[in-house]
Short mmCIF file of C-alpha atoms in Angstrom, two decimals:
data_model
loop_
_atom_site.label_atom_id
_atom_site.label_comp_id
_atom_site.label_asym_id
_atom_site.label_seq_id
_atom_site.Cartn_x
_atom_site.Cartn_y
_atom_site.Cartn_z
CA UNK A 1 29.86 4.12 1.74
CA UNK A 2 28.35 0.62 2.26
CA UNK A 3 24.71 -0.70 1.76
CA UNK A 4 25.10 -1.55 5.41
CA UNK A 5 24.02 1.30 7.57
CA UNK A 6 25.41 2.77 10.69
CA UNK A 7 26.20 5.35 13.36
CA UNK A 8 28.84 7.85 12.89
CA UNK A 9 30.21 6.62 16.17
CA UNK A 10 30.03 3.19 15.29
CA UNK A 11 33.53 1.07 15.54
CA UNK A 12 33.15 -0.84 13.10
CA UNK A 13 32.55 1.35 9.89
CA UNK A 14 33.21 0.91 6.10
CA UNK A 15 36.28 2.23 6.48
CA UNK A 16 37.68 -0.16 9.23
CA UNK A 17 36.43 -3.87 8.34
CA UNK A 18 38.15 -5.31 11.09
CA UNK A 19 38.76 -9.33 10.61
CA UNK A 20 37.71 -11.99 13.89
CA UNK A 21 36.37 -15.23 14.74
CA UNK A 22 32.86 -15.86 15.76
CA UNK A 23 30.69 -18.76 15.91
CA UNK A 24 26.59 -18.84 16.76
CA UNK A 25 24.09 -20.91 18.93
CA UNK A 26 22.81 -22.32 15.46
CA UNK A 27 26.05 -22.87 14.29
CA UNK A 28 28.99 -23.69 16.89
CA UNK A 29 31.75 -23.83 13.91
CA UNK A 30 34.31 -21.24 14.11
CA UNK A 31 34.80 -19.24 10.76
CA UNK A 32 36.57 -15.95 9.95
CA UNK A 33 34.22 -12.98 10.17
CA UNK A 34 34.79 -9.20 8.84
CA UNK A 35 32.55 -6.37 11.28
CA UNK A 36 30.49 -3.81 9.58
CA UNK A 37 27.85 -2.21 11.51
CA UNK A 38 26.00 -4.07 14.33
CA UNK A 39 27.01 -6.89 11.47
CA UNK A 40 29.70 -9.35 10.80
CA UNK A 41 30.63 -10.80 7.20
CA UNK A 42 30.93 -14.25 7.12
CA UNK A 43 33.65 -14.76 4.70
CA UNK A 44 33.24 -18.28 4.60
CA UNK A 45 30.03 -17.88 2.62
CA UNK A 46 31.10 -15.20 0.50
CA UNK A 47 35.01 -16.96 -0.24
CA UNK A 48 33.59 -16.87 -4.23
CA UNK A 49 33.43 -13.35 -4.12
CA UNK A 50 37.32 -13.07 -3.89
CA UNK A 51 38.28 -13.39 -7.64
CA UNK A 52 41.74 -11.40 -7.41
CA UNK A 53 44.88 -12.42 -8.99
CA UNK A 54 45.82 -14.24 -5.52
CA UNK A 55 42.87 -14.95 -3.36
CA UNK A 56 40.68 -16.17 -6.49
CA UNK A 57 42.87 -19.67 -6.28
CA UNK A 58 43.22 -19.68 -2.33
CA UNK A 59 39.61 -19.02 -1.47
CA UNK A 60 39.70 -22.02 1.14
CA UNK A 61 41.69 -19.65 3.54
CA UNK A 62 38.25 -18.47 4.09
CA UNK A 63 36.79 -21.11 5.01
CA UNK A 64 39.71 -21.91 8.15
CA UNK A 65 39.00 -21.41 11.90
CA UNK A 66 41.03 -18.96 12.32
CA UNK A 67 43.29 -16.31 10.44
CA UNK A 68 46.97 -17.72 10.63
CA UNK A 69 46.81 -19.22 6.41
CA UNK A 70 45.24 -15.80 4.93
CA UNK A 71 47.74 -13.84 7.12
CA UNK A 72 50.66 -16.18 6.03
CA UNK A 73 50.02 -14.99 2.14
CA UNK A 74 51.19 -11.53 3.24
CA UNK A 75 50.59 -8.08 2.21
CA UNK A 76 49.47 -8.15 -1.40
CA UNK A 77 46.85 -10.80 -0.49
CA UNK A 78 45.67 -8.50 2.49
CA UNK A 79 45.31 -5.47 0.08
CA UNK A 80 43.51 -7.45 -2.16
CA UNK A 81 41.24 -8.44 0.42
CA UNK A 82 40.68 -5.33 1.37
CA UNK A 83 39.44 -4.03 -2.23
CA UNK A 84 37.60 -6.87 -2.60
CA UNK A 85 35.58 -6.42 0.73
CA UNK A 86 35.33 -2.41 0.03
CA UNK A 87 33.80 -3.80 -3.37
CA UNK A 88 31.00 -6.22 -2.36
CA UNK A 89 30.23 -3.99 0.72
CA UNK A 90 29.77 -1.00 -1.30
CA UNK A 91 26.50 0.44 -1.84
CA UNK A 92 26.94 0.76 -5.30
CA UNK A 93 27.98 -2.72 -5.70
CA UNK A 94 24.68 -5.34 -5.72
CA UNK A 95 26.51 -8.60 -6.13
CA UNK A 96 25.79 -9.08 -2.14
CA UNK A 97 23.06 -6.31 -2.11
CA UNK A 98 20.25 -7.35 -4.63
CA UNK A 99 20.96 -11.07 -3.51
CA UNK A 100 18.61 -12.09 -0.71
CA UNK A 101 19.39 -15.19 -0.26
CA UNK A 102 23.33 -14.36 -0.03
CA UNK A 103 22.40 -11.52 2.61
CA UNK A 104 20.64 -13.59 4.82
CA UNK A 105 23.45 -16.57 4.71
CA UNK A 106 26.35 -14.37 4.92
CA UNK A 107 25.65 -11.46 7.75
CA UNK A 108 24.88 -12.65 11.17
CA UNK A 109 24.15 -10.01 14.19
CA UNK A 110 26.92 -9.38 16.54
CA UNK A 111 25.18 -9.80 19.47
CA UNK A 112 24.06 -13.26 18.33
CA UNK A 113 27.94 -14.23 17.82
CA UNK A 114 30.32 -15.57 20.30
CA UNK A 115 33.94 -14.32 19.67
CA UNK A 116 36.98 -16.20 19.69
CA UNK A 117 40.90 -15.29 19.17
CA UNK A 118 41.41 -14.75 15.60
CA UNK A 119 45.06 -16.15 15.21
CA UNK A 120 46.75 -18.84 16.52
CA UNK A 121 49.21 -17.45 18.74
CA UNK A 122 52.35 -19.42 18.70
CA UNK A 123 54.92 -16.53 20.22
CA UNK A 124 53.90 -13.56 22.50
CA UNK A 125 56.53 -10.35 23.12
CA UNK A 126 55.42 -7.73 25.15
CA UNK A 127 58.32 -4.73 24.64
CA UNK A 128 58.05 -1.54 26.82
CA UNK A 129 58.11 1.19 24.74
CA UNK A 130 56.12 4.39 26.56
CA UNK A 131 59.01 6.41 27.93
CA UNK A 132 56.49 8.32 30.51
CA UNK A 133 55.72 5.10 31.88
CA UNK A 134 59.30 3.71 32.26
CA UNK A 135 60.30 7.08 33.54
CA UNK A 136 57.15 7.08 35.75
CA UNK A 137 58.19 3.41 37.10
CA UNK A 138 61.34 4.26 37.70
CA UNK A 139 61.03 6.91 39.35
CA UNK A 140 58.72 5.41 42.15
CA UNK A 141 61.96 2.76 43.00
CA UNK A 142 64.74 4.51 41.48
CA UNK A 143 64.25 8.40 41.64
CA UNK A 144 63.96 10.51 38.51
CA UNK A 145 67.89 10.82 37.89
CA UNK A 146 67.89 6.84 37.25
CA UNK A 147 64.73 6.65 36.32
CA UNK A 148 65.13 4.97 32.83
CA UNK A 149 68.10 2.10 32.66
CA UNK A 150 71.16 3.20 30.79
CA UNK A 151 69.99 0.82 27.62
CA UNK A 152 66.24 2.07 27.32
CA UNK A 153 66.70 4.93 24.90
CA UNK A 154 69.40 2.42 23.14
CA UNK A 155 66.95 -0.34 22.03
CA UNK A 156 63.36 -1.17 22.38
CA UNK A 157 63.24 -3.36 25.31
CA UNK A 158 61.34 -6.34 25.94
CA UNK A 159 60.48 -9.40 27.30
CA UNK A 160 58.99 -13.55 26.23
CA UNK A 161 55.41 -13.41 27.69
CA UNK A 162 52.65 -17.13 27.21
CA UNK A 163 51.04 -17.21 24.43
CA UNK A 164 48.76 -20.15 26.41
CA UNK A 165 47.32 -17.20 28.46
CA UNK A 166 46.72 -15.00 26.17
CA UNK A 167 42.57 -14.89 25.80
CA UNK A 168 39.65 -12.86 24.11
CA UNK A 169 37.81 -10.34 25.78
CA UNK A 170 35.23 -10.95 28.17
CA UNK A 171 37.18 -13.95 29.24
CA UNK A 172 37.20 -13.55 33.45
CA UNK A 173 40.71 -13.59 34.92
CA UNK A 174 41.28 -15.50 38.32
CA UNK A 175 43.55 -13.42 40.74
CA UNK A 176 46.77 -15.15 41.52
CA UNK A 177 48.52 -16.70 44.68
CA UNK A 178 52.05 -16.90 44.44
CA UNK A 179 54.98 -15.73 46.68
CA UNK A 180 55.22 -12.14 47.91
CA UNK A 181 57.62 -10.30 50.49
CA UNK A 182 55.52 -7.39 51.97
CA UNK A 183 58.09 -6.64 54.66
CA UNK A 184 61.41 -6.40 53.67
CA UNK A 185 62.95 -8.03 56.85
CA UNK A 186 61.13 -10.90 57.07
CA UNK A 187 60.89 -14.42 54.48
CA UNK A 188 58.18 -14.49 51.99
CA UNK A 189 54.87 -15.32 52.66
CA UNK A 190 52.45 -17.33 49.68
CA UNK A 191 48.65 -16.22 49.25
CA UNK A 192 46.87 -14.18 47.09
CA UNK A 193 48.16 -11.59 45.11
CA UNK A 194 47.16 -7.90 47.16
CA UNK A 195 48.26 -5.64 44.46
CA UNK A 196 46.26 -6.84 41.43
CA UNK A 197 47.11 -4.18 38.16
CA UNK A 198 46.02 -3.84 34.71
CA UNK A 199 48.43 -2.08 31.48
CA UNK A 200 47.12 -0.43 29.09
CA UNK A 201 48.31 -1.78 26.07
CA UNK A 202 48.02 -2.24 21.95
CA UNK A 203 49.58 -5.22 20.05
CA UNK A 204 50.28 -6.08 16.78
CA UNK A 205 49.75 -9.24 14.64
CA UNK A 206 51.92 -10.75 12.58
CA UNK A 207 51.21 -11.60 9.30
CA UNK A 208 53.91 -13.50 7.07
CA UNK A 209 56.32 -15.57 8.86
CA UNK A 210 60.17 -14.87 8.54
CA UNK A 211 62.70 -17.27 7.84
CA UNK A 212 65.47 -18.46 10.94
CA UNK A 213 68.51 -17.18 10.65
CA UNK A 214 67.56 -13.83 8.69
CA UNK A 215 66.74 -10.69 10.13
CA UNK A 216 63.88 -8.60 9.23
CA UNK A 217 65.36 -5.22 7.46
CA UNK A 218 63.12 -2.22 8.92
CA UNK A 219 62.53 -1.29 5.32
CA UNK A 220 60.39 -5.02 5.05
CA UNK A 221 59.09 -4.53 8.55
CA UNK A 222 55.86 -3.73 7.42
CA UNK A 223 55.51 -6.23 5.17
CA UNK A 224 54.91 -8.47 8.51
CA UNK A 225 52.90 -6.51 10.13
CA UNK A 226 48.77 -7.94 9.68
CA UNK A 227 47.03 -5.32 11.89
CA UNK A 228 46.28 -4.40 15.56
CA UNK A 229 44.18 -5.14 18.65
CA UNK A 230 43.59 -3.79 22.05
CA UNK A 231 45.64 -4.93 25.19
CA UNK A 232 45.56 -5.77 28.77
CA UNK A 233 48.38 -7.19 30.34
CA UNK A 234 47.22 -7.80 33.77
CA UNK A 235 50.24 -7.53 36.48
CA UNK A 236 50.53 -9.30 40.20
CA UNK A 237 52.73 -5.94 41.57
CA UNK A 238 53.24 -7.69 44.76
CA UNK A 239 54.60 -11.13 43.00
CA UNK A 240 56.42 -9.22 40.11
CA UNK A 241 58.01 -6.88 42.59
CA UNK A 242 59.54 -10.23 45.07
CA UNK A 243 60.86 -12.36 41.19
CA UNK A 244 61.77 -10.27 38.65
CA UNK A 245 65.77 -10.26 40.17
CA UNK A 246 67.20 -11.30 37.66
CA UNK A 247 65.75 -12.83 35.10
CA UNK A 248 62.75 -10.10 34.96
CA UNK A 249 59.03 -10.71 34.67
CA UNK A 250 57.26 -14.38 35.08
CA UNK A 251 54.67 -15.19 37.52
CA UNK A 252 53.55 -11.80 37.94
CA UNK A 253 52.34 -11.94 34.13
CA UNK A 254 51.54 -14.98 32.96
CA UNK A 255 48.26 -15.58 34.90
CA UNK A 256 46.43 -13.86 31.68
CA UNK A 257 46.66 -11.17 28.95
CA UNK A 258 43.54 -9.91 27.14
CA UNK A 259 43.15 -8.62 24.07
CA UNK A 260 40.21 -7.71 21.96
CA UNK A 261 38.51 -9.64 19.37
CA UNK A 262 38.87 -7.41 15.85
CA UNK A 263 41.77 -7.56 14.41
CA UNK A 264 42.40 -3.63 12.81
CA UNK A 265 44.51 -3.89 9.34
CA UNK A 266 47.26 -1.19 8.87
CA UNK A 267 45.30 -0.48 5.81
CA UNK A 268 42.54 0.87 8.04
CA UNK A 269 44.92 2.97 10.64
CA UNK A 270 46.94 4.23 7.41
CA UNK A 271 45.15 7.57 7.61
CA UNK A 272 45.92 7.99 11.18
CA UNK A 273 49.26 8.17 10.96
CA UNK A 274 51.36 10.48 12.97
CA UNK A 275 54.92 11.74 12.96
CA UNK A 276 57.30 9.34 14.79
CA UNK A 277 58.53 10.78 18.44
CA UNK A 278 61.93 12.41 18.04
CA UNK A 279 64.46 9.69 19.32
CA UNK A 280 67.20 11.06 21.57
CA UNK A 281 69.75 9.44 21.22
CA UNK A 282 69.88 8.90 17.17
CA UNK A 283 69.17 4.79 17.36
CA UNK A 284 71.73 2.58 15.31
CA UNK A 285 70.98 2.38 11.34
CA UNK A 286 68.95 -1.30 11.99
CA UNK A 287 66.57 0.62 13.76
CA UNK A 288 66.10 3.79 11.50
CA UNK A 289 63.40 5.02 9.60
CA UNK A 290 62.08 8.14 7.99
CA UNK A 291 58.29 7.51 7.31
CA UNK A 292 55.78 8.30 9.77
CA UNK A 293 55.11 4.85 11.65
CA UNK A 294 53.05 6.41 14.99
CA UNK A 295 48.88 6.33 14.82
CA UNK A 296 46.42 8.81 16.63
CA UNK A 297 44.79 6.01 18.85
CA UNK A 298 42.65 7.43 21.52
CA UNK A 299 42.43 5.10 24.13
CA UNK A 300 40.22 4.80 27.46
CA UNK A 301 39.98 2.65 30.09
CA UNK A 302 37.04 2.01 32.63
CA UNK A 303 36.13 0.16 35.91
CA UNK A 304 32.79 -1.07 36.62
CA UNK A 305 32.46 -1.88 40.65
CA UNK A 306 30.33 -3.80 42.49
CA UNK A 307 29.78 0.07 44.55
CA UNK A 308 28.94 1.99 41.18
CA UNK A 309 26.18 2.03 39.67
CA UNK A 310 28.01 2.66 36.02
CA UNK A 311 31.89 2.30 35.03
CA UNK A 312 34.18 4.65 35.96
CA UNK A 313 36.61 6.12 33.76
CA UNK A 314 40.26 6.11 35.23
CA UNK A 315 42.47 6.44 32.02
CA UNK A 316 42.38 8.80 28.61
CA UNK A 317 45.55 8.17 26.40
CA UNK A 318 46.66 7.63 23.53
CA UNK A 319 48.88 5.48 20.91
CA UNK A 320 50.82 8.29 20.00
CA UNK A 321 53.04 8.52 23.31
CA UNK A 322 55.16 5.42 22.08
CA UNK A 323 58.67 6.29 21.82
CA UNK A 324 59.81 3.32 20.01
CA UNK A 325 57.55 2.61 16.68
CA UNK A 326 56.13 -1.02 15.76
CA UNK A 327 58.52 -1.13 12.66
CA UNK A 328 61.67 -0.67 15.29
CA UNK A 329 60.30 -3.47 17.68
CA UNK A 330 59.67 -5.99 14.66
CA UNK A 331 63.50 -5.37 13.21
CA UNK A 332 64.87 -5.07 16.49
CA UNK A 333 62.57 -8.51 18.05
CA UNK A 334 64.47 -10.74 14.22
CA UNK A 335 68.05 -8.77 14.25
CA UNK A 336 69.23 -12.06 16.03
CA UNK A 337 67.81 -13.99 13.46
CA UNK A 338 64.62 -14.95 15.33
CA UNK A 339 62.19 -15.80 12.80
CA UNK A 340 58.61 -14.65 13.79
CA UNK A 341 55.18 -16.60 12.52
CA UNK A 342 51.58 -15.91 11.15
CA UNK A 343 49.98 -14.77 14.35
CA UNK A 344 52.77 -13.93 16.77
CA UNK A 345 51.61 -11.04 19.05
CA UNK A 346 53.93 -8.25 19.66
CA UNK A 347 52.52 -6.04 22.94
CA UNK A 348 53.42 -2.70 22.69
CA UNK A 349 54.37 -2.47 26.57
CA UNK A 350 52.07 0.15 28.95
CA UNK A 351 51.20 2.87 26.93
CA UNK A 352 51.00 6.14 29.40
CA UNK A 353 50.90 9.89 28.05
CA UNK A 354 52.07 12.98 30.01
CA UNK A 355 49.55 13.63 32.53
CA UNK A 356 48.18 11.79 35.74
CA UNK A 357 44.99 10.89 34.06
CA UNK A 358 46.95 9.09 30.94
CA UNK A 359 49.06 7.17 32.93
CA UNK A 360 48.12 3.43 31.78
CA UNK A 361 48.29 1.49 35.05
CA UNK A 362 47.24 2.01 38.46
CA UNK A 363 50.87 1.63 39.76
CA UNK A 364 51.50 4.71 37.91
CA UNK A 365 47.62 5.98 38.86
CA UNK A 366 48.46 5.35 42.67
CA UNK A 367 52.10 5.91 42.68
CA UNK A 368 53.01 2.42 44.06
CA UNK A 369 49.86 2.95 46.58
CA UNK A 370 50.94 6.31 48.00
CA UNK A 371 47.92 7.52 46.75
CA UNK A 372 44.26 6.53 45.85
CA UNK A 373 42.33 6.98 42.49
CA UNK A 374 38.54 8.49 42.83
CA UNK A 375 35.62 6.52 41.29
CA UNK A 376 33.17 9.08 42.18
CA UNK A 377 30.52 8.57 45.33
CA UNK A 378 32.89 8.06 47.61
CA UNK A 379 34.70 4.90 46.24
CA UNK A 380 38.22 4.95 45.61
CA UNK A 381 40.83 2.06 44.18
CA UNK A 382 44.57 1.92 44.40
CA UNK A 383 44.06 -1.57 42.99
CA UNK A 384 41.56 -3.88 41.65
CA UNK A 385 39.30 -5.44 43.63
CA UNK A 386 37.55 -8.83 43.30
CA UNK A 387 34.45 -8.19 41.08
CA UNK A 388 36.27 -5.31 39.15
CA UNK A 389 35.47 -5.25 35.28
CA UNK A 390 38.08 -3.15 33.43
CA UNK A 391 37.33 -2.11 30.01
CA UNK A 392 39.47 -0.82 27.22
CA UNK A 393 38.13 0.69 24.09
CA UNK A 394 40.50 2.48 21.46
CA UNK A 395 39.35 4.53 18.43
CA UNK A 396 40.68 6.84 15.80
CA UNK A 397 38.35 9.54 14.58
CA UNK A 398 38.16 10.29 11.02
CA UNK A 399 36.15 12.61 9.13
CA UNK A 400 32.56 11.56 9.78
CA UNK A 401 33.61 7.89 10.42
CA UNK A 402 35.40 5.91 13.49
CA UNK A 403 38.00 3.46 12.98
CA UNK A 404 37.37 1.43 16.37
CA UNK A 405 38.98 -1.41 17.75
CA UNK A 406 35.59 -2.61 19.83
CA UNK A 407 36.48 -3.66 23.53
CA UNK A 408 38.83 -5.32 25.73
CA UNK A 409 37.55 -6.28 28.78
CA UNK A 410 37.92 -8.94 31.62
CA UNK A 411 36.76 -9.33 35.14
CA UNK A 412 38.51 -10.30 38.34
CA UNK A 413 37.76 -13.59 40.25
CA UNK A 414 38.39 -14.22 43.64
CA UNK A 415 41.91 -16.28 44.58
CA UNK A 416 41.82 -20.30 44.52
CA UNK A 417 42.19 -21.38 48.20
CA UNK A 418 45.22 -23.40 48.49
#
């Protein structure tokens, strides 16, 4: 246990540490923080703490704006981050306890810090991995006997997202215009979009970049892999649904993803690991593995409305519904020879479980507007609205402690007039 005390239903225990960037009123600089508590750890005041083999000559990562350097060391320089951290937060430990002075430098209040994304995101993939929600999707335009596309169960599939709209939480998103074709027989019209969606989704971070030209072996997959966030990949419906012949997704995504501040290490999710879905078909040998590389996640979503007087909760899932695993997206994403970098973010695609209340977007929630989703007091949604504020929070529950990921949220503005 740590010095630092807490709620058992706090995110952000001793267990967890969870790394971020936060800056201050009295201090606008951007350094790399580590939650604990109602707290955050400002490593760049306690860098001479980290006397390991690796870190205790590299202490200036610390000290950066953002995560990218300390990622690009890779794993044995996050473990030894990790013990070091466990150490000095430990309430048996006083080097940061007994010292005042330290204390009072080094931990600064979260809700006196501004958050900022942690990594420099150079690449963003968003694959689409839940099989209820492709068979869900498909099954609105196809019909459940073509539901999922002859190469889904084949490969994880994916797409190139913008990383230059990628933001933190509580970062508002403006509703899009763009082109749309409501009626079939007639040309498309331009305005704003009518069928504004969320997706519930997790990425991952990477950690050590790869070299071009050589694929990642599954086996080394995880030796990439930094940690995870939260996700939401906001969709236009109406402008995806008019583009996405042929070429797929592009203006119906790109006007903003969100994803939550703390970045969770594997470390932290190791003991929430989970048996990997059975995979039928067998995949091909570059995308097998034995170990157990799914994580109990429990994930919610919630809409606060102008009309409400508190958020509504529309969505209870969970991580563990992916069919393909982040180790079979990483090998999969470099089998080309695409080399990945420190702080790419891999999406995990609309994570949806098996019944109407996991489903993890309100295409699935509505079924493509056929029906409406119940707020409570009489106030319903198919989609958002202007004004909406969705929320995302995803935990795993240990014994007597939470392993949280904090929140991921965003609120809709109205439509430029053009």
């Amino acid at each position: 246990m740590s010095f630092i005390k807490y709620a058992p239903e706090c995110h952000f225990s001793y267990q967890n540490l969870p790394y971020g960037v936060f800056s201050t009123a009295a201090n606008d600089t951007r350094r790399i923080g580590v939650a604990i508590g109602d707290q955050i750890l400002d490593l760049s005041v306690v860098k001479h703490l980290f006397t390991g083999p690796i870190l205790a000559k590299n202490q200036h990562v610390f000290e950066k704006s953002l995560l990218n350097d300390f990622m690009d060391m890779g794993r044995s320089a996050w473990k030894e981050a990790r013990q070091t951290l466990q150490k000095i937060l430990s309430e048996a430990e006083g080097v940061l306890r007994d010292d005042a002075n330290l204390r009072k430098s080094a931990f600064v209040n979260q809700s006196e810090a501004t958050m900022h994304l942690p990594v420099r995101i150079g690449d963003y993939t968003d694959f689409y991995s839940s099989k209820n929600h492709a068979f869900n999707v498909g099954s609105m335009f196809r019909g459940p006997e073509n539901a999922l596309m002859p190469n889904w169960t084949h490969m994880p599939v994916g797409y190139h997202g913008r990383s230059s709209s990628v933001v933190v939480s509580g970062t508002p998103i403006r509703r899009p215009n763009g082109q749309t074709r409501p009626d079939d027989t007639k040309p498309p019209v331009f305005g704003p979009c009518k069928l504004m969606d969320i997706e519930l989704e997790m990425a991952f971070i990477c950690g050590s970049r790869s070299t071009h030209g050589d694929p990642i072996p599954i086996s080394k997959t995880e030796d990439h892999i930094f940690g995870m966030v939260l996700m939401n990949d906001w969709s236009a419906r109406d402008i995806q649904k008019w583009e996405y012949v042929p070429l797929g997704p592009f203006l119906g995504k790109n006007l903003g993803t969100t994803i939550s501040p703390w970045i969770v290490s594997m470390e932290a999710l190791e003991p929430f690991k989970l048996p990997n879905t059975l995979q039928d078909p067998t995949p091909l040998s570059y995308l097998q593995h034995n170990d157990s590389y799914n994580f109990n996640i429990n994930l919610e979503v919630s809409l606060k409305c102008e009309e409400l007087p508190n958020p509504a909760t529309i969505i209870k899932s969970n991580f563990k519904y992916q069919y393909w695993t982040m180790k079979q997206q990483l090998a999969h994403h470099t089998v080309t020879g695409c080399n990945i970098n420190s702080g790419d973010l891999m999406g995990s695609g609309t994570i949806s479980g098996e019944t109407e209340d996991s489903f993890g977007s309100m295409l699935e929630l509505c079924w493509a507007g056929k029906k409406t989703t119940d707020l409570g007091n009489g106030v319903t949604r198919k989609f958002l609205k202007d004004g909406d504020e969705v929320n995302i929070t995803g935990f795993c529950a240990g014994d007597g402690y939470v392993v949280g990921f904090g929140e991921c949220t965003g609120k809709i503005l109205p439509a430029h007039q053009m």
